[in-house]
PDB file of C-alpha atoms in Angstrom:
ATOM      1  CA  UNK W 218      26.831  15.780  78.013  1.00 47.00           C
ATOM      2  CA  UNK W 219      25.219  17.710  75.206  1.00 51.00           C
ATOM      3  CA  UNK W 220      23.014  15.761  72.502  1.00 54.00           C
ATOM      4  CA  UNK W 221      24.092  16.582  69.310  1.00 53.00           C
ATOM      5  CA  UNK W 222      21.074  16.339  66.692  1.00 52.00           C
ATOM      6  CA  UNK W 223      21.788  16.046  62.685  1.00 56.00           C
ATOM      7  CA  UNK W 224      19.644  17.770  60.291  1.00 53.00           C
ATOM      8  CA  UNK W 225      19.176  17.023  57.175  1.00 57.00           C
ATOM      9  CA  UNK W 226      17.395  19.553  54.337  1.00 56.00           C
ATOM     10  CA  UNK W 227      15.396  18.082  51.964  1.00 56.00           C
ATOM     11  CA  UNK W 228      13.536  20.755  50.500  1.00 58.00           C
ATOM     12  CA  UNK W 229      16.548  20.713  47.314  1.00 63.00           C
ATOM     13  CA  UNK W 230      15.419  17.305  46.670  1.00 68.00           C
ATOM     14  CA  UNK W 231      11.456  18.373  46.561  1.00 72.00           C
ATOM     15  CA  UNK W 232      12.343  21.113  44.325  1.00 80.00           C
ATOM     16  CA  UNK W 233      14.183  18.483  41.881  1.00 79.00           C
ATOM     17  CA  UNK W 234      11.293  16.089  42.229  1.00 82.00           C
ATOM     18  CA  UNK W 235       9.039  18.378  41.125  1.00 84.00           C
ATOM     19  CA  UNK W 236      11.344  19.616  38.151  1.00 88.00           C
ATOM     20  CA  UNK W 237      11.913  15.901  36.901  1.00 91.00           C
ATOM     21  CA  UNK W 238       7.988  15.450  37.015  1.00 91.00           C
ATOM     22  CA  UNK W 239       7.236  18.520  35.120  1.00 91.00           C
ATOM     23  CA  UNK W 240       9.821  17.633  32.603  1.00 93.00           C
ATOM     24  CA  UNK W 241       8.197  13.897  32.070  1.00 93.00           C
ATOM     25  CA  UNK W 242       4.451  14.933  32.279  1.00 94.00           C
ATOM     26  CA  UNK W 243       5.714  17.628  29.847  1.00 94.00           C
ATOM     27  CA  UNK W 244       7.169  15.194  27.439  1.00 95.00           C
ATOM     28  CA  UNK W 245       3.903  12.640  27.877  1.00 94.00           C
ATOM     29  CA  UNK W 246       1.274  15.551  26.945  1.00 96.00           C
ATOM     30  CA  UNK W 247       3.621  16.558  23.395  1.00 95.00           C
ATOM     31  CA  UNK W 248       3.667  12.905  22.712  1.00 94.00           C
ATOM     32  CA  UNK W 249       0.124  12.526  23.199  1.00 95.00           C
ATOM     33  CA  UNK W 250      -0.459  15.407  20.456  1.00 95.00           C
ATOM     34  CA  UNK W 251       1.722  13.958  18.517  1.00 94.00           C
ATOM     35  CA  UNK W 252      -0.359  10.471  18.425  1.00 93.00           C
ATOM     36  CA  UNK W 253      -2.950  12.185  17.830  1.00 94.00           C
ATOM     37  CA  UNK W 254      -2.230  14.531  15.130  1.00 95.00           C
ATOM     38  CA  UNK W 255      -0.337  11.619  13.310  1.00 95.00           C
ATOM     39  CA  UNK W 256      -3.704   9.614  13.879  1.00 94.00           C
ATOM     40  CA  UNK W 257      -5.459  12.249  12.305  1.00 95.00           C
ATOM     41  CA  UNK W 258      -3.056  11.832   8.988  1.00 96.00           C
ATOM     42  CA  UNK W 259      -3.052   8.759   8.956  1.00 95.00           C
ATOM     43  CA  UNK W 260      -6.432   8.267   9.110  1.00 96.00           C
ATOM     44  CA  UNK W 261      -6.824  10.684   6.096  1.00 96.00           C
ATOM     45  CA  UNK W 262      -4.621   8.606   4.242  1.00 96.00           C
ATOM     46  CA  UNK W 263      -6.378   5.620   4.558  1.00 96.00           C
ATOM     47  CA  UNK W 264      -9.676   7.283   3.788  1.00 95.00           C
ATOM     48  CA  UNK W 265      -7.869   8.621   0.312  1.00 95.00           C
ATOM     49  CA  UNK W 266      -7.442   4.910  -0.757  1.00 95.00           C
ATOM     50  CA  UNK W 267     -11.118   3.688   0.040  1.00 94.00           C
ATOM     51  CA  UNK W 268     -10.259   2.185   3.503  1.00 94.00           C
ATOM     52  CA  UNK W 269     -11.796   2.687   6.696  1.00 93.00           C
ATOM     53  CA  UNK W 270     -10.194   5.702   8.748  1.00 93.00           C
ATOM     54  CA  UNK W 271     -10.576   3.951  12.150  1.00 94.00           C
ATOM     55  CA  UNK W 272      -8.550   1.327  10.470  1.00 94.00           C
ATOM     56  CA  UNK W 273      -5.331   3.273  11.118  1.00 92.00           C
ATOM     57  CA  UNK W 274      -6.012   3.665  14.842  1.00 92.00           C
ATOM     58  CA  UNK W 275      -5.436  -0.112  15.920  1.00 93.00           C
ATOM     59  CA  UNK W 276      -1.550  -1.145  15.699  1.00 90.00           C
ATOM     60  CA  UNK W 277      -1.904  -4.516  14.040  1.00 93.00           C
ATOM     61  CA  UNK W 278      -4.887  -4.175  12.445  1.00 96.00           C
ATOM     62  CA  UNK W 279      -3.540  -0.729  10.691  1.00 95.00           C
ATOM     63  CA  UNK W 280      -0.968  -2.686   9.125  1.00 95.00           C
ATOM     64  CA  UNK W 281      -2.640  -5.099   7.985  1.00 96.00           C
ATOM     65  CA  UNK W 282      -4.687  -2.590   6.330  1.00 96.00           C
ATOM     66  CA  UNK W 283      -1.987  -0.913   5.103  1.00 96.00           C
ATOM     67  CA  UNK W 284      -0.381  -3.688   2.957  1.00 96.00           C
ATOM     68  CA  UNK W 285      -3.694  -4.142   1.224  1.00 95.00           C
ATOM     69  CA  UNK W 286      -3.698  -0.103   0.340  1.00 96.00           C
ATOM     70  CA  UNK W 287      -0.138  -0.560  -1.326  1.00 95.00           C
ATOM     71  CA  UNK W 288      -0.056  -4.293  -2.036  1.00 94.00           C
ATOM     72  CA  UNK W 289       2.332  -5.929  -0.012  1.00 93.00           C
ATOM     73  CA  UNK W 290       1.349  -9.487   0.935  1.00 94.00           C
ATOM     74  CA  UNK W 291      -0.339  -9.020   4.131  1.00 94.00           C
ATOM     75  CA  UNK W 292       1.521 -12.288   5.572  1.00 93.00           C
ATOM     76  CA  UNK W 293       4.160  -9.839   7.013  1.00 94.00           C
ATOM     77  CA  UNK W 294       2.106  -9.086   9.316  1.00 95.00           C
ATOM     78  CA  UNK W 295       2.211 -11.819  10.771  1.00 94.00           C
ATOM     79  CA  UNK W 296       5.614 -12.940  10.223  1.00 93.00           C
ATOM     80  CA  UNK W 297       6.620  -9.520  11.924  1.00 93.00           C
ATOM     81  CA  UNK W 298       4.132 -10.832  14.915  1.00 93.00           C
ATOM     82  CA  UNK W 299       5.196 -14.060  15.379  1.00 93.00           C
ATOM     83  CA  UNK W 300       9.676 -13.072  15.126  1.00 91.00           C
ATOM     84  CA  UNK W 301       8.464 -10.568  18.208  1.00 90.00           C
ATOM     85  CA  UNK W 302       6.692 -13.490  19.905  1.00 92.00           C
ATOM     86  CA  UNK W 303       9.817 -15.650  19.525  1.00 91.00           C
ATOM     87  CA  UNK W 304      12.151 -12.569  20.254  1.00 90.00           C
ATOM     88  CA  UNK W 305      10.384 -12.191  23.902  1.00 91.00           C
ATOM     89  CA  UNK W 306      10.672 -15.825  24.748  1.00 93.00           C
ATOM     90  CA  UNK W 307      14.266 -16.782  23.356  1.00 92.00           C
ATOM     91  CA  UNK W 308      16.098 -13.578  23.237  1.00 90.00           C
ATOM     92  CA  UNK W 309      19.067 -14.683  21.892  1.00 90.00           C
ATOM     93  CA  UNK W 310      16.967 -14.669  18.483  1.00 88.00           C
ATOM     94  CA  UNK W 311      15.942 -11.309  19.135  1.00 90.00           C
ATOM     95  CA  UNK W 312      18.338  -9.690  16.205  1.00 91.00           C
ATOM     96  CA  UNK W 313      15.486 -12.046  14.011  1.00 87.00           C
ATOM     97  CA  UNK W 314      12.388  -9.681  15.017  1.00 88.00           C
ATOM     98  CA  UNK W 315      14.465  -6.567  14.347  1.00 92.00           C
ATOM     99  CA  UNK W 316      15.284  -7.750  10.878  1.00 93.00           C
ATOM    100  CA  UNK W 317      11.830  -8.753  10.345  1.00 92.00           C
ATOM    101  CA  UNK W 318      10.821  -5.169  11.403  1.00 93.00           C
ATOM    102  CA  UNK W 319      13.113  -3.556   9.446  1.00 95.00           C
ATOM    103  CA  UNK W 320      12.450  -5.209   6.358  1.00 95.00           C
ATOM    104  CA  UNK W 321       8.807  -5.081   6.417  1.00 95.00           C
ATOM    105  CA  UNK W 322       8.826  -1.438   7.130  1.00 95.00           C
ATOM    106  CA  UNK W 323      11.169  -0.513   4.410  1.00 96.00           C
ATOM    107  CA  UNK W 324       8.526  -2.387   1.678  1.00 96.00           C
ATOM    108  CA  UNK W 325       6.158  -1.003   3.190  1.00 97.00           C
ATOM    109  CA  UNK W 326       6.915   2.395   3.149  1.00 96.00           C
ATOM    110  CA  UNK W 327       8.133   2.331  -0.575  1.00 97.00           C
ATOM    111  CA  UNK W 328       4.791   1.053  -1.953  1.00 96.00           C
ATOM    112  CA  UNK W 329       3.277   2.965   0.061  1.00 96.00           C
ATOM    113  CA  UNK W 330       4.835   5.945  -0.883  1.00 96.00           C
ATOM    114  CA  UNK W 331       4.933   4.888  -4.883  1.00 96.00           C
ATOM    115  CA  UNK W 332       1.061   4.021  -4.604  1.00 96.00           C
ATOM    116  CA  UNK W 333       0.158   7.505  -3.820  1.00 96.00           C
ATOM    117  CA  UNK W 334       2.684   8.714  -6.565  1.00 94.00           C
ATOM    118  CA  UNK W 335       5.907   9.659  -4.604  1.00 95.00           C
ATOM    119  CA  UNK W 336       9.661   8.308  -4.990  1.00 95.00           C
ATOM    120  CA  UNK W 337      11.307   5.853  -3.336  1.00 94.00           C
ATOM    121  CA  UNK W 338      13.200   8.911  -1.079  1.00 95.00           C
ATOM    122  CA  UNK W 339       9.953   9.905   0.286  1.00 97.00           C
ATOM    123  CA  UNK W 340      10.063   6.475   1.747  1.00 96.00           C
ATOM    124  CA  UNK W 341      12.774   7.684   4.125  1.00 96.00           C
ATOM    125  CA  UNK W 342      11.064  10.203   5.441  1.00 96.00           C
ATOM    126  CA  UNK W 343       8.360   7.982   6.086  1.00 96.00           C
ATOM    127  CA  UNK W 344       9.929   5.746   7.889  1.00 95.00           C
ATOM    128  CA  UNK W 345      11.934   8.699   9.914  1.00 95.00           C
ATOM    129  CA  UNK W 346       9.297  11.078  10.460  1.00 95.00           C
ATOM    130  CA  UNK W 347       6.307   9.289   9.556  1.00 95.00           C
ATOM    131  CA  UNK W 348       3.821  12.684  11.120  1.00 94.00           C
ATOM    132  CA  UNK W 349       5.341  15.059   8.913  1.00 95.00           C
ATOM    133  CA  UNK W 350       5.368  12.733   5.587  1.00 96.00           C
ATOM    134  CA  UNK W 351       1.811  11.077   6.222  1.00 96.00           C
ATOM    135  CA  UNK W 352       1.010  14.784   6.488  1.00 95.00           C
ATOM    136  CA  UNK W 353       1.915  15.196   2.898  1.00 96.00           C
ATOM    137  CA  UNK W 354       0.070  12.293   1.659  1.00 96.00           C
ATOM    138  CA  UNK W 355      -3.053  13.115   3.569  1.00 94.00           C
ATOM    139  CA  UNK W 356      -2.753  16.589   2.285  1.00 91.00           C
ATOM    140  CA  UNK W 357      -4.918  17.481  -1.229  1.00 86.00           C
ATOM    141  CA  UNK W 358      -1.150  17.520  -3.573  1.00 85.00           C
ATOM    142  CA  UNK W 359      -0.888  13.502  -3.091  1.00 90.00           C
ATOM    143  CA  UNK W 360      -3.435  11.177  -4.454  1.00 93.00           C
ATOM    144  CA  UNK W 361      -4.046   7.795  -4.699  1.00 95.00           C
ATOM    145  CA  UNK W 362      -3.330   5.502  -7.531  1.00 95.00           C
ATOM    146  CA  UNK W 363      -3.818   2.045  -6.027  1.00 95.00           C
ATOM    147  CA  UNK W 364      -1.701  -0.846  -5.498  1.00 94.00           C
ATOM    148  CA  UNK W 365       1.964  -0.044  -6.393  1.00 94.00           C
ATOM    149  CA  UNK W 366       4.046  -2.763  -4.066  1.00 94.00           C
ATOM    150  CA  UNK W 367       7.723  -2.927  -3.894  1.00 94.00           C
ATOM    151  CA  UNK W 368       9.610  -5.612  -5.718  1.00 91.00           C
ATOM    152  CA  UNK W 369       9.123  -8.700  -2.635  1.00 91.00           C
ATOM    153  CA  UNK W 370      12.336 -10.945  -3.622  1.00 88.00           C
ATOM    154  CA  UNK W 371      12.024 -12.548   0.103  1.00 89.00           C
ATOM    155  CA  UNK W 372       8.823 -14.064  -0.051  1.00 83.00           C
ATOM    156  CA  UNK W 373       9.059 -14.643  -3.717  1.00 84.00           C
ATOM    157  CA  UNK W 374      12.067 -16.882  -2.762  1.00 85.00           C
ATOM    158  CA  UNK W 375       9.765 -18.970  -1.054  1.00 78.00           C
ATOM    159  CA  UNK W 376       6.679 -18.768  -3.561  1.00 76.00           C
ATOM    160  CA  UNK W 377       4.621 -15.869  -1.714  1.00 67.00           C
ATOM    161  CA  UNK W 378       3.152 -13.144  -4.210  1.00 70.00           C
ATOM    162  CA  UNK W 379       1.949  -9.485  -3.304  1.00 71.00           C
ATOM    163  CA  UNK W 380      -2.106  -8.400  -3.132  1.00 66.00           C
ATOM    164  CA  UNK W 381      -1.612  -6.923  -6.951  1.00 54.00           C
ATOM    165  CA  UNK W 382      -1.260 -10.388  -8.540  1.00 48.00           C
ATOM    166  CA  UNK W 383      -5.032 -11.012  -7.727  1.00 44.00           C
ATOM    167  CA  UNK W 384      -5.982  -7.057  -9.835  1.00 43.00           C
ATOM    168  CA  UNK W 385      -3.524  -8.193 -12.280  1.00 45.00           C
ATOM    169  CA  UNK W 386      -4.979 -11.829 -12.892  1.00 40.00           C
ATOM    170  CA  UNK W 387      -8.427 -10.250 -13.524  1.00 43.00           C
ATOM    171  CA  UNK W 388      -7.162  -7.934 -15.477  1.00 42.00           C
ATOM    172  CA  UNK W 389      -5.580  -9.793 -17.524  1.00 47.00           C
ATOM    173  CA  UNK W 390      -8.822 -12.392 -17.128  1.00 46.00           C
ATOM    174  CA  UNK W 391     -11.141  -9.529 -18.550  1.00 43.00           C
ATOM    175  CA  UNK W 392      -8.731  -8.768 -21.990  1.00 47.00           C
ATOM    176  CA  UNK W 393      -8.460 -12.254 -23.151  1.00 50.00           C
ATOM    177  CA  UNK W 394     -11.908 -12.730 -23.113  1.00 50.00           C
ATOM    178  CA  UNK W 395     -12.422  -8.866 -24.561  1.00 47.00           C
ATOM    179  CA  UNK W 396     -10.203 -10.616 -27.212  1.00 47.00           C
ATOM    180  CA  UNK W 397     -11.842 -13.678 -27.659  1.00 45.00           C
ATOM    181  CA  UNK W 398     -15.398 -11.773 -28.242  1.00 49.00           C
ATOM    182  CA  UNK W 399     -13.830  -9.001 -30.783  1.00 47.00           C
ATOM    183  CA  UNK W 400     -12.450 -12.404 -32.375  1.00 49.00           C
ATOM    184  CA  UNK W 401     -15.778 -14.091 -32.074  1.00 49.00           C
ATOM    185  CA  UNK W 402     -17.700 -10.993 -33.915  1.00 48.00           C
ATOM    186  CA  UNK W 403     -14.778 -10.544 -36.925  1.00 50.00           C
ATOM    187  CA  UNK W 404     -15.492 -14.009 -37.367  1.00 49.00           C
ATOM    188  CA  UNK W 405     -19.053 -13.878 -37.598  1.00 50.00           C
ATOM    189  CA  UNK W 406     -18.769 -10.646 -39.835  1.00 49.00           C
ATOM    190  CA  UNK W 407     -16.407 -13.104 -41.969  1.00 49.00           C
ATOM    191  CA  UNK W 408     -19.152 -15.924 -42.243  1.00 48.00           C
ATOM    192  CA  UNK W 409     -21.767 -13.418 -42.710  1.00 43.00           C
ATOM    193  CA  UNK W 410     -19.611 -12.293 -45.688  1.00 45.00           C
ATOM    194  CA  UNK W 411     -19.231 -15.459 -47.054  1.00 46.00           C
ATOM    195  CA  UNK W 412     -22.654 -16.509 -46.843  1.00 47.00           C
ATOM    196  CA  UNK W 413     -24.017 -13.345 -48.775  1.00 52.00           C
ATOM    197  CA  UNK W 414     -21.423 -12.652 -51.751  1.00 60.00           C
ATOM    198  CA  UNK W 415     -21.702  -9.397 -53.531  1.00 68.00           C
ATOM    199  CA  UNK W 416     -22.155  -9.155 -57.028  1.00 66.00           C
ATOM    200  CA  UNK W 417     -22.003  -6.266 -59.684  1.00 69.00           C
ATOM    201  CA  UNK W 418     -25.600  -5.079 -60.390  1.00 62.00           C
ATOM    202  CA  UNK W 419     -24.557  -3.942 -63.867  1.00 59.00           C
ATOM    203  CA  UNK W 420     -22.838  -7.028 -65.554  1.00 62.00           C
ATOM    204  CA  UNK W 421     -23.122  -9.821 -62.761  1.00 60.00           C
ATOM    205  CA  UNK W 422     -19.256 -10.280 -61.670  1.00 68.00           C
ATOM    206  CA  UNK W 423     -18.592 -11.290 -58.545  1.00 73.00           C
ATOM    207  CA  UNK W 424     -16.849  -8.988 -56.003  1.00 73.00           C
ATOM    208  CA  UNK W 425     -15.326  -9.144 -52.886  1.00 74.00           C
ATOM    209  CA  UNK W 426     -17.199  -7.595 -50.213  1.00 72.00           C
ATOM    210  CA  UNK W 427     -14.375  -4.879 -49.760  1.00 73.00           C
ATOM    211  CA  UNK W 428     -14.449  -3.656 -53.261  1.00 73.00           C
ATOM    212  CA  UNK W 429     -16.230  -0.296 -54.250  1.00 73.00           C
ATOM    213  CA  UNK W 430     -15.753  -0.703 -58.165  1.00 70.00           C
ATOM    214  CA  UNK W 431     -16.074  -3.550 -60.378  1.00 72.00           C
ATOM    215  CA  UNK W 432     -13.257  -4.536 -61.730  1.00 68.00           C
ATOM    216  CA  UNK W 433     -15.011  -5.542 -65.432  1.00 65.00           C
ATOM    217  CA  UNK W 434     -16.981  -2.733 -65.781  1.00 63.00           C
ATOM    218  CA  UNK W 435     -15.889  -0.230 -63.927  1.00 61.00           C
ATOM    219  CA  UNK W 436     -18.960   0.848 -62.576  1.00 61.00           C
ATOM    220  CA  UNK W 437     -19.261   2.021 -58.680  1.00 64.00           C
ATOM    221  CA  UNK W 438     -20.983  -0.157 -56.395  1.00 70.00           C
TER     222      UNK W 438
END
């Protein structure tokens, strides 16, 4: 009786290893140069609006960063944060974190886009290809013209305000009392007026202290 021996070639399968493991370290080293070059932009870009650039290396802390370059209440942060949280341990109420998400990034990338002087369309393109749009802004043509946040109607619903309100209030602080001291010196100008009348020096009539000629004898003051 003859033994009969099956043999089985597995060099096709090494081959096809090695091609599937080429092909993923492949795709691993472009997105690691694409992390970093988009690092590199976005560190510009925070640089260009007076933050730190190593700011825009750490995931939450860059945002958080971020909403105080453009405006946006920094609270969505951690709403954002905590909808994940809640996501990962009911996720039935996942669909919450992805509207979360989704809303914060769309505010976000409109005032950040309108704070460095671009339209609401370049928005998109941050949000859809963030390396090549962050490019732009951390290129010399875009520059920064502080805090321009997007109209916030959801936390306004429940009595939240964006980071502007605070340059606004000071603002606004600083021309009231601009106002009140130009008020307080044409009133003292007034008094002063009033205290020393003016008076011809040819015939003795008394003027107002606007008046260039007298208006008895027509003489020039």
């Amino acid at each position: 009786m003859n033994n009969l021996y099956t043999y089985t070639d597995f060099s096709g399968f090494g081959e096809f290893a090695a091609i599937i493991l080429s092909l993923f370290l492949a795709i691993f080293l472009v997105a690691l140069i694409v992390m970093l070059i988009f690092s590199i932009f976005k560190w510009k870009v925070y640089k260009k609006a007076g933050q730190s650039g190593w700011a825009a290396l750490i995931p939450i802390y860059s945002d958080y960063v971020g909403c105080q370059i453009c405006g946006i209440n920094t609270m969505w942060v951690w709403i954002t944060l905590g909808a994940l949280v809640i996501s990962v341990l009911i996720p039935p109420l996942s669909f919450v974190a992805t509207l979360c998400s989704l809303y914060f990034r769309i505010i976000f990338s409109v005032s950040m886009a309108r704070s460095f002087g671009r339209s609401d369309a370049f928005a998109v393109g941050l949000i859809f290809i963030p390396i090549v749009f962050y490019g732009i802004l951390a290129s010399n043509s875009s520059t920064y013209l502080g805090k321009k946040p997007m109209h916030d109607f959801i936390l306004e619903m429940f009595g939240g305000k964006n980071n502007d309100n605070n340059i606004n209030t000071n603002t606004n602080e600083t021309n009231n009392n601009s106002y009140v001291n130009t008020n307080s010196t044409n009133t003292d100008n007034t008094s002063a007026n009033k205290e020393h009348p003016k008076y011809c020096s040819f015939c003795g009539t008394a003027l107002d202290s606007n008046t260039n000629f007298c208006p008895n004898c027509g003489h020039k003051i």
